[in-house]
XYZ file of C-alpha atoms in Angstrom:
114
model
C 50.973 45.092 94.500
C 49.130 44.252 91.643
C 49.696 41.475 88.965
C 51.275 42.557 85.810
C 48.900 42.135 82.619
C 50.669 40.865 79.800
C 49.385 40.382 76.222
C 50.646 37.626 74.098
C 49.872 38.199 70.364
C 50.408 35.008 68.527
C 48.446 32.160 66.304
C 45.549 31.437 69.352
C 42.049 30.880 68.860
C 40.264 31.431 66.007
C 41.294 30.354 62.233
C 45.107 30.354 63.473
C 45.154 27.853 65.994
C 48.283 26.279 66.172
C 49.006 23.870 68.489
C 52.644 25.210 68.961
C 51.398 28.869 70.009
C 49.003 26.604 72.423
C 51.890 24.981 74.406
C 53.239 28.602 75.036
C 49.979 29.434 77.168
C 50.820 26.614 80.160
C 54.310 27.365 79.620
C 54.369 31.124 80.499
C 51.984 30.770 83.255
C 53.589 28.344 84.934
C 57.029 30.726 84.517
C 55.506 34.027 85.461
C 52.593 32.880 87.726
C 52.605 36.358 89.292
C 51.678 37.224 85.439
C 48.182 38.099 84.126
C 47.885 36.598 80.442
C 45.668 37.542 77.996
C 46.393 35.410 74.589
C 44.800 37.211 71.112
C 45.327 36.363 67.701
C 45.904 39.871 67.167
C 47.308 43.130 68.043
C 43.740 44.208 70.409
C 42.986 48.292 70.606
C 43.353 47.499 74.038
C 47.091 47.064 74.192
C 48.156 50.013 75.721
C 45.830 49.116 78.986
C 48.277 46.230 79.410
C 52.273 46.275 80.887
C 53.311 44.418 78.724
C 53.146 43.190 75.266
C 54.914 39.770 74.351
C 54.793 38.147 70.679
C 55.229 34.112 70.351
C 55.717 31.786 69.935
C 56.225 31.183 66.101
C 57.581 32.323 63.173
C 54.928 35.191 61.688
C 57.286 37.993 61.308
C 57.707 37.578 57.574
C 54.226 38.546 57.004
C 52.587 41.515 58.686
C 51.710 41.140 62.356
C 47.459 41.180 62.791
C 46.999 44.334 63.507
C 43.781 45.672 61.667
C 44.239 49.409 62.427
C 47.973 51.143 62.578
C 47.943 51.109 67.175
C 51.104 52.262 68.186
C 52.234 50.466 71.060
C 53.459 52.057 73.675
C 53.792 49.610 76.254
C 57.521 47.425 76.756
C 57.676 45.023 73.760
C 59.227 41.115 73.866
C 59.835 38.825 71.120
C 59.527 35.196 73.235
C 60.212 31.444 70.902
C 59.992 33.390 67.651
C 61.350 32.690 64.298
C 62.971 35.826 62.483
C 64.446 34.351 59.819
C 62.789 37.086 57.378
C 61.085 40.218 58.676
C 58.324 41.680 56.733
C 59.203 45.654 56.613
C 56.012 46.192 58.162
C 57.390 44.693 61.816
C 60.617 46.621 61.464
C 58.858 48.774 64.207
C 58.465 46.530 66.829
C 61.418 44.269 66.184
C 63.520 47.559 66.595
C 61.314 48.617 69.684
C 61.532 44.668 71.787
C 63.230 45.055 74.708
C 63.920 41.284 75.234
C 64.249 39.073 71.808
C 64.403 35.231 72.663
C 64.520 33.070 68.997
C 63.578 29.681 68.687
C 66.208 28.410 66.042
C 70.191 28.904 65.170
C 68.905 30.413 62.027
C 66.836 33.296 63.509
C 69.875 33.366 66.148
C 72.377 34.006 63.288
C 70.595 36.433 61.206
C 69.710 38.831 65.000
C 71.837 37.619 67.543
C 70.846 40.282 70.363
């Protein structure tokens, strides 16, 4: 049995990094350390090679999610530590499609409480 490869789309690396996302990375491997993470910055073309496809932390749902070319995900979708206190109509896709939504404030909790 194989490990599962999961891809966590968030603020890493590049002109985004944010300390925050960073201290999810140690985090989820220590919780799922039969997991395989890869951590992008955006949505990769790639995504559909992976199991699973987690977004988080952080609170970038009120502005389109990086994803430079419309790639339909078709892989099980989570929403882990994330803010959704506004959701730009653009992620109404994969906010509807998550499987597992886990918020990071009473707010977010409030306004979706899955």
């Amino acid at each position: 049995m194989g490990s599962v490869k999961v891809c966590v789309v968030g603020w890493y690396k590049g002109k985004h990094l944010n300390l925050g996302d960073e201290a999810f990375k140690p985090s989820f491997q220590k919780l799922w350390k039969s997991y395989t993470f890869t951590f992008e910055n955006r949505i990769p073309e790639n995504i559909n090679d992976y199991d699973l496809c987690w977004f988080g932390g952080g609170s970038f749902f009120d502005q389109p999610l990086p994803n430079p070319k419309k790639i339909e995900i078709k892989i099980p979708i989570a929403l882990i530590g994330v803010g959704l206190k506004d959701i730009s109509p653009a992620n109404k896709t994969v906010y509807e499609k998550a499987k597992v939504i886990v918020v990071r404030d009473s707010d977010s909790h409030k306004r979706h409480p899955q």
